Amino acid sequence: MRIQHNITALNSHRNLTNNNSSLTKNLEKLSSGYRINRAGDDAAGLAISEKMRAQITGLQTAQKNAEDGVSLVQTAEGALTEVHSMLNRMVELATQSANGTYSSTNRNEMKEITALKDEIDRISNTANFNGTTLFKGFTSKAVAIHAGETSSPNNQIKITLKQMSSTGIGDTNTGVTGVNISTQTGATAAINVINDAIDAVSSLRSDFGALQNRLEHTINNLGVQTENLSAAESRIRDVDMAKEMMAYTKNNILVQASQAMLAQANQVPQGVLQLLQSNFNLMIIESAGPLDGRFLFPTGGLYFLWISHLPSPFFLPTAGNPWNAAWIP
């Protein structure tokens, strides 16, 4: 039996340290909800997870871009709805003016058509989305909507915008600006010009409708991609709470068992003292002066006496150093 190195205690302490470390990791994972909290937990898994997170962020941003594209198209289409309504009213006025029952005075009184042309110009000049003019300052232009997580040109959806002022729709030279219904001949010609303008607006509205449907499908597709990629990233990085709770319970029991066994291992060296006490009797005498009389020892045993100051005369069957032994038969 050795007491200089308590191997059992050292083994118990090592197991306690390992179990405590495992328990700490269990608590960290359960509290954070992540299986990977640092690169040391799973270096390869962390790299894949971070790459997926970048893709997810790109997809989410692309989805917002597509939603902004839908808003732009809806804004433009809403403006064209009013232009359409005014053009229909202009056709109505031109058709009335072309009727032979109207006099020149009646036709001159149809000034509403001029106000309608002015309103078409006002809408064309003021319609905008987030500062981007929709129908002014150009013949035709395209607004690119970035609807993907990469910079590939395939991830761009272009929205074509055209000039919709009174000079930009209908006749290629004058649009509806040159419409004049003050005469029957002019009113008859105006009907064709205005109908051409209606066709142009209808065509652009049809394009906007197709773009809106495309963008809505794009939004749905981006949402599905984001959902699937998030699920894949979760399987790599997130912790399985039920499984981790089982591991926590196991390690918690092991920690408590290790603590108990370490306490038991520390009691082993004390058995040496009990062994000594069961075979020997130890008597310690503190004395600073003469000792008179005799010491009475029970028979049957080997006694060790430590006398701090050995007086004289003091006789024992065996005398020598301050440690003195006497066998009492």
XYZ file of C-alpha atoms in Angstrom:
329
model
C 0.000 0.000 0.000
C 1.529 3.297 -1.159
C 0.640 6.767 0.056
C 3.066 9.006 -1.868
C 1.040 8.684 -5.106
C -2.681 8.012 -4.948
C -3.153 6.460 -8.393
C -6.849 5.828 -7.818
C -7.426 9.486 -6.963
C -5.423 10.625 -9.995
C -7.518 8.410 -12.262
C -10.751 9.684 -10.714
C -9.572 13.286 -11.088
C -8.744 12.772 -14.775
C -12.176 11.292 -15.450
C -13.823 14.115 -13.489
C -11.979 16.709 -15.602
C -13.021 15.026 -18.859
C -16.631 14.676 -17.758
C -16.736 18.307 -16.625
C -15.400 19.399 -20.021
C -18.060 17.355 -21.831
C -20.773 18.724 -19.553
C -19.634 22.300 -20.237
C -19.870 21.698 -23.994
C -23.347 20.198 -23.562
C -24.487 23.288 -21.661
C -22.996 25.603 -24.305
C -24.779 23.794 -27.135
C -28.088 23.649 -25.286
C -27.959 27.338 -24.356
C -26.912 28.555 -27.837
C -28.952 26.101 -29.900
C -25.935 25.445 -32.121
C -23.929 22.256 -32.509
C -21.042 24.300 -33.917
C -20.109 27.298 -31.773
C -16.474 27.558 -32.864
C -14.238 26.093 -35.535
C -12.899 23.519 -33.091
C -16.334 21.906 -32.832
C -16.401 21.004 -36.552
C -14.018 22.885 -38.860
C -15.375 21.453 -42.123
C -18.983 21.840 -41.015
C -18.363 25.475 -40.040
C -16.877 26.285 -43.464
C -19.849 24.725 -45.281
C -22.304 26.439 -42.948
C -20.774 29.895 -43.466
C -20.851 29.460 -47.239
C -24.506 28.458 -47.071
C -25.264 31.462 -44.872
C -23.760 33.766 -47.504
C -25.969 32.122 -50.144
C -29.036 32.463 -47.930
C -28.330 36.157 -47.359
C -27.929 36.680 -51.121
C -31.195 34.876 -51.852
C -33.074 36.890 -49.236
C -31.741 40.148 -50.687
C -32.601 39.009 -54.213
C -36.131 38.263 -53.025
C -36.414 41.824 -51.686
C -35.096 43.151 -55.015
C -37.760 41.212 -56.891
C -40.413 42.546 -54.523
C -39.180 46.079 -55.257
C -39.456 45.252 -58.964
C -43.079 44.241 -58.475
C -43.714 47.529 -56.678
C -42.136 49.482 -59.564
C -44.246 47.644 -62.139
C -47.403 48.184 -60.102
C -46.640 51.902 -59.794
C -46.054 52.237 -63.530
C -49.085 50.153 -64.407
C -51.234 52.233 -62.077
C -50.198 55.410 -63.891
C -50.924 53.813 -67.259
C -54.369 52.807 -66.031
C -55.253 56.487 -65.699
C -53.688 57.278 -69.081
C -55.797 54.510 -70.586
C -58.907 55.937 -69.007
C -58.170 59.415 -70.380
C -57.442 58.101 -73.871
C -60.767 56.286 -73.870
C -62.454 59.563 -72.946
C -60.571 61.313 -75.764
C -61.852 58.706 -78.248
C -65.344 59.354 -76.989
C -64.958 63.113 -77.515
C -63.383 62.662 -80.952
C -66.187 60.342 -82.018
C -68.768 62.875 -80.870
C -66.998 65.672 -82.732
C -66.846 63.570 -85.903
C -70.621 63.353 -85.895
C -72.179 65.557 -88.530
C -74.886 66.718 -86.147
C -72.375 68.831 -84.219
C -71.801 72.390 -85.257
C -68.463 74.191 -85.288
C -69.522 75.980 -82.126
C -70.228 72.667 -80.406
C -66.838 71.327 -81.431
C -64.993 74.431 -80.186
C -66.649 73.945 -76.825
C -65.107 70.457 -76.472
C -62.042 71.790 -74.628
C -61.918 68.800 -72.294
C -59.648 66.984 -74.725
C -56.963 69.637 -74.218
C -57.168 69.194 -70.448
C -56.847 65.443 -70.881
C -53.677 65.865 -72.970
C -52.239 68.136 -70.279
C -53.006 65.549 -67.596
C -51.314 62.806 -69.628
C -48.205 65.011 -69.788
C -48.379 65.682 -66.039
C -48.552 61.967 -65.217
C -45.695 61.247 -67.599
C -43.539 63.941 -65.974
C -44.252 63.087 -62.342
C -44.628 59.310 -62.249
C -41.586 57.851 -60.459
C -40.523 55.057 -58.159
C -37.988 55.871 -55.449
C -36.696 58.796 -57.508
C -36.541 56.875 -60.791
C -38.730 58.489 -63.447
C -40.915 55.992 -65.232
C -42.063 57.792 -68.399
C -39.995 60.971 -68.725
C -36.689 62.057 -70.256
C -36.141 59.118 -72.590
C -37.596 57.285 -75.514
C -37.013 53.896 -73.922
C -34.867 52.577 -71.080
C -34.483 49.379 -69.060
C -34.310 48.993 -65.289
C -32.409 45.837 -64.254
C -33.731 43.904 -61.261
C -31.037 41.715 -59.668
C -32.893 38.555 -58.670
C -30.152 36.092 -57.674
C -27.382 35.499 -55.141
C -24.570 35.736 -57.731
C -23.463 38.419 -60.201
C -24.421 36.322 -63.232
C -26.286 38.254 -65.985
C -28.837 35.438 -65.912
C -29.926 36.721 -62.510
C -31.054 40.070 -63.943
C -34.613 40.822 -65.016
C -35.007 43.945 -67.158
C -38.078 46.160 -67.010
C -38.456 48.264 -70.160
C -39.931 51.741 -69.674
C -41.159 53.970 -72.520
C -42.082 57.605 -72.840
C -45.782 58.131 -72.201
C -46.217 61.873 -72.704
C -48.812 63.167 -75.140
C -46.047 63.441 -77.747
C -44.670 59.980 -77.058
C -47.710 57.818 -77.624
C -49.714 57.206 -80.723
C -48.356 58.875 -83.841
C -44.596 58.505 -84.119
C -44.159 62.218 -84.876
C -46.644 64.102 -82.738
C -48.371 61.511 -80.576
C -51.739 62.746 -79.390
C -50.465 66.316 -79.087
C -51.561 67.091 -82.632
C -55.096 65.853 -82.053
C -57.606 68.532 -83.053
C -61.328 67.892 -82.914
C -62.471 71.429 -83.705
C -63.419 70.209 -87.197
C -65.188 67.091 -88.361
C -62.229 66.078 -90.508
C -59.784 66.649 -87.653
C -61.983 64.680 -85.275
C -62.152 61.763 -87.698
C -58.356 61.708 -88.004
C -57.999 62.051 -84.222
C -59.911 58.812 -83.662
C -57.217 56.809 -85.437
C -54.378 58.625 -83.634
C -55.933 58.116 -80.232
C -56.662 54.452 -80.976
C -53.001 54.008 -81.878
C -52.096 55.585 -78.535
C -54.469 53.220 -76.751
C -52.822 50.281 -78.494
C -49.375 51.516 -77.385
C -50.476 51.909 -73.770
C -52.216 48.528 -73.847
C -49.065 46.897 -75.177
C -46.946 48.446 -72.418
C -49.469 47.466 -69.756
C -49.435 43.926 -71.131
C -45.637 43.901 -70.834
C -45.873 45.137 -67.256
C -48.426 42.455 -66.419
C -46.171 39.735 -67.808
C -43.205 41.151 -65.875
C -45.196 41.269 -62.663
C -46.192 37.622 -63.042
C -42.585 36.689 -63.798
C -41.308 38.588 -60.766
C -43.905 36.959 -58.524
C -42.794 33.517 -59.714
C -39.198 34.606 -59.119
C -40.084 35.624 -55.571
C -41.713 32.248 -54.935
C -38.717 30.398 -56.366
C -36.266 32.428 -54.282
C -38.361 31.705 -51.205
C -38.231 27.951 -51.879
C -34.463 28.091 -52.437
C -33.986 30.045 -49.220
C -36.123 27.576 -47.281
C -34.292 24.506 -48.597
C -30.850 26.027 -48.103
C -31.759 27.146 -44.576
C -32.890 23.604 -43.763
C -29.600 22.197 -45.065
C -27.586 24.738 -43.065
C -29.631 23.965 -39.969
C -28.863 20.251 -40.227
C -25.161 21.088 -40.235
C -24.988 23.814 -37.597
C -27.981 23.532 -35.285
C -28.022 21.176 -32.323
C -30.457 18.292 -31.916
C -31.927 19.362 -28.568
C -33.262 15.913 -27.627
C -29.989 14.173 -28.450
C -27.908 16.823 -26.691
C -30.147 16.648 -23.619
C -29.489 12.913 -23.440
C -25.739 13.547 -23.597
C -26.052 16.256 -20.936
C -27.923 13.903 -18.591
C -25.305 11.181 -19.097
C -22.357 13.516 -18.498
C -24.056 15.088 -15.488
C -24.384 11.636 -13.888
C -20.760 10.848 -14.749
C -19.580 14.098 -13.144
C -21.427 13.311 -9.937
C -20.101 9.734 -9.977
C -16.548 10.987 -10.585
C -16.835 13.411 -7.683
C -18.044 10.636 -5.404
C -15.283 8.260 -6.527
C -12.638 10.955 -6.066
C -13.839 11.447 -2.512
C -13.630 7.700 -1.952
C -10.156 7.542 -3.501
C -8.952 10.256 -1.144
C -10.026 8.078 1.791
C -7.709 5.227 0.750
C -4.487 6.685 2.308
C -6.293 7.105 5.606
C -6.558 3.331 5.732
C -2.801 3.240 6.255
C -3.174 5.227 9.472
C -5.950 2.945 10.637
C -3.711 -0.035 9.885
C -0.945 1.440 11.998
C -3.313 2.278 14.820
C -4.638 -1.272 14.864
C -1.148 -2.762 15.424
C 0.671 -0.075 17.430
C -0.106 2.204 20.309
C 1.271 5.703 20.102
C 1.601 7.825 23.183
C 2.841 11.399 23.011
C 3.967 13.049 26.231
C 4.587 16.748 26.375
C 6.799 17.681 29.311
C 8.825 20.742 30.131
C 9.958 19.567 33.549
C 10.775 16.484 35.640
C 8.455 13.517 35.340
C 7.777 11.785 38.635
C 6.091 8.498 39.208
C 5.550 5.675 36.891
C 3.644 5.256 33.631
C 1.252 2.389 33.679
C 0.876 0.612 30.326
C -1.697 -2.026 29.593
C -0.064 -5.317 28.859
C 0.166 -6.754 25.354
C 1.492 -4.268 22.866
C 4.354 -2.250 21.566
C 4.252 1.355 22.673
C 5.942 4.311 21.060
C 6.477 7.288 23.329
C 7.489 10.709 22.263
C 8.633 12.798 25.195
C 9.367 16.351 24.228
C 11.751 16.874 27.131
C 13.272 13.698 28.493
C 13.980 14.331 32.210
C 16.517 12.553 34.265
C 16.136 10.158 35.877
C 13.671 8.507 33.511
C 13.959 4.838 32.816
C 12.360 2.760 30.139
C 13.192 -0.820 29.188
C 14.614 0.622 25.971
C 16.118 4.061 26.101
C 17.916 6.199 23.588
C 16.508 8.926 21.377
C 13.487 10.957 22.370
C 11.569 8.234 20.579
C 11.466 5.366 23.043
C 9.854 2.004 22.610
C 8.870 -0.409 25.312
C 7.328 -3.825 24.939
C 4.913 -4.637 27.706
C 4.365 -8.406 27.971
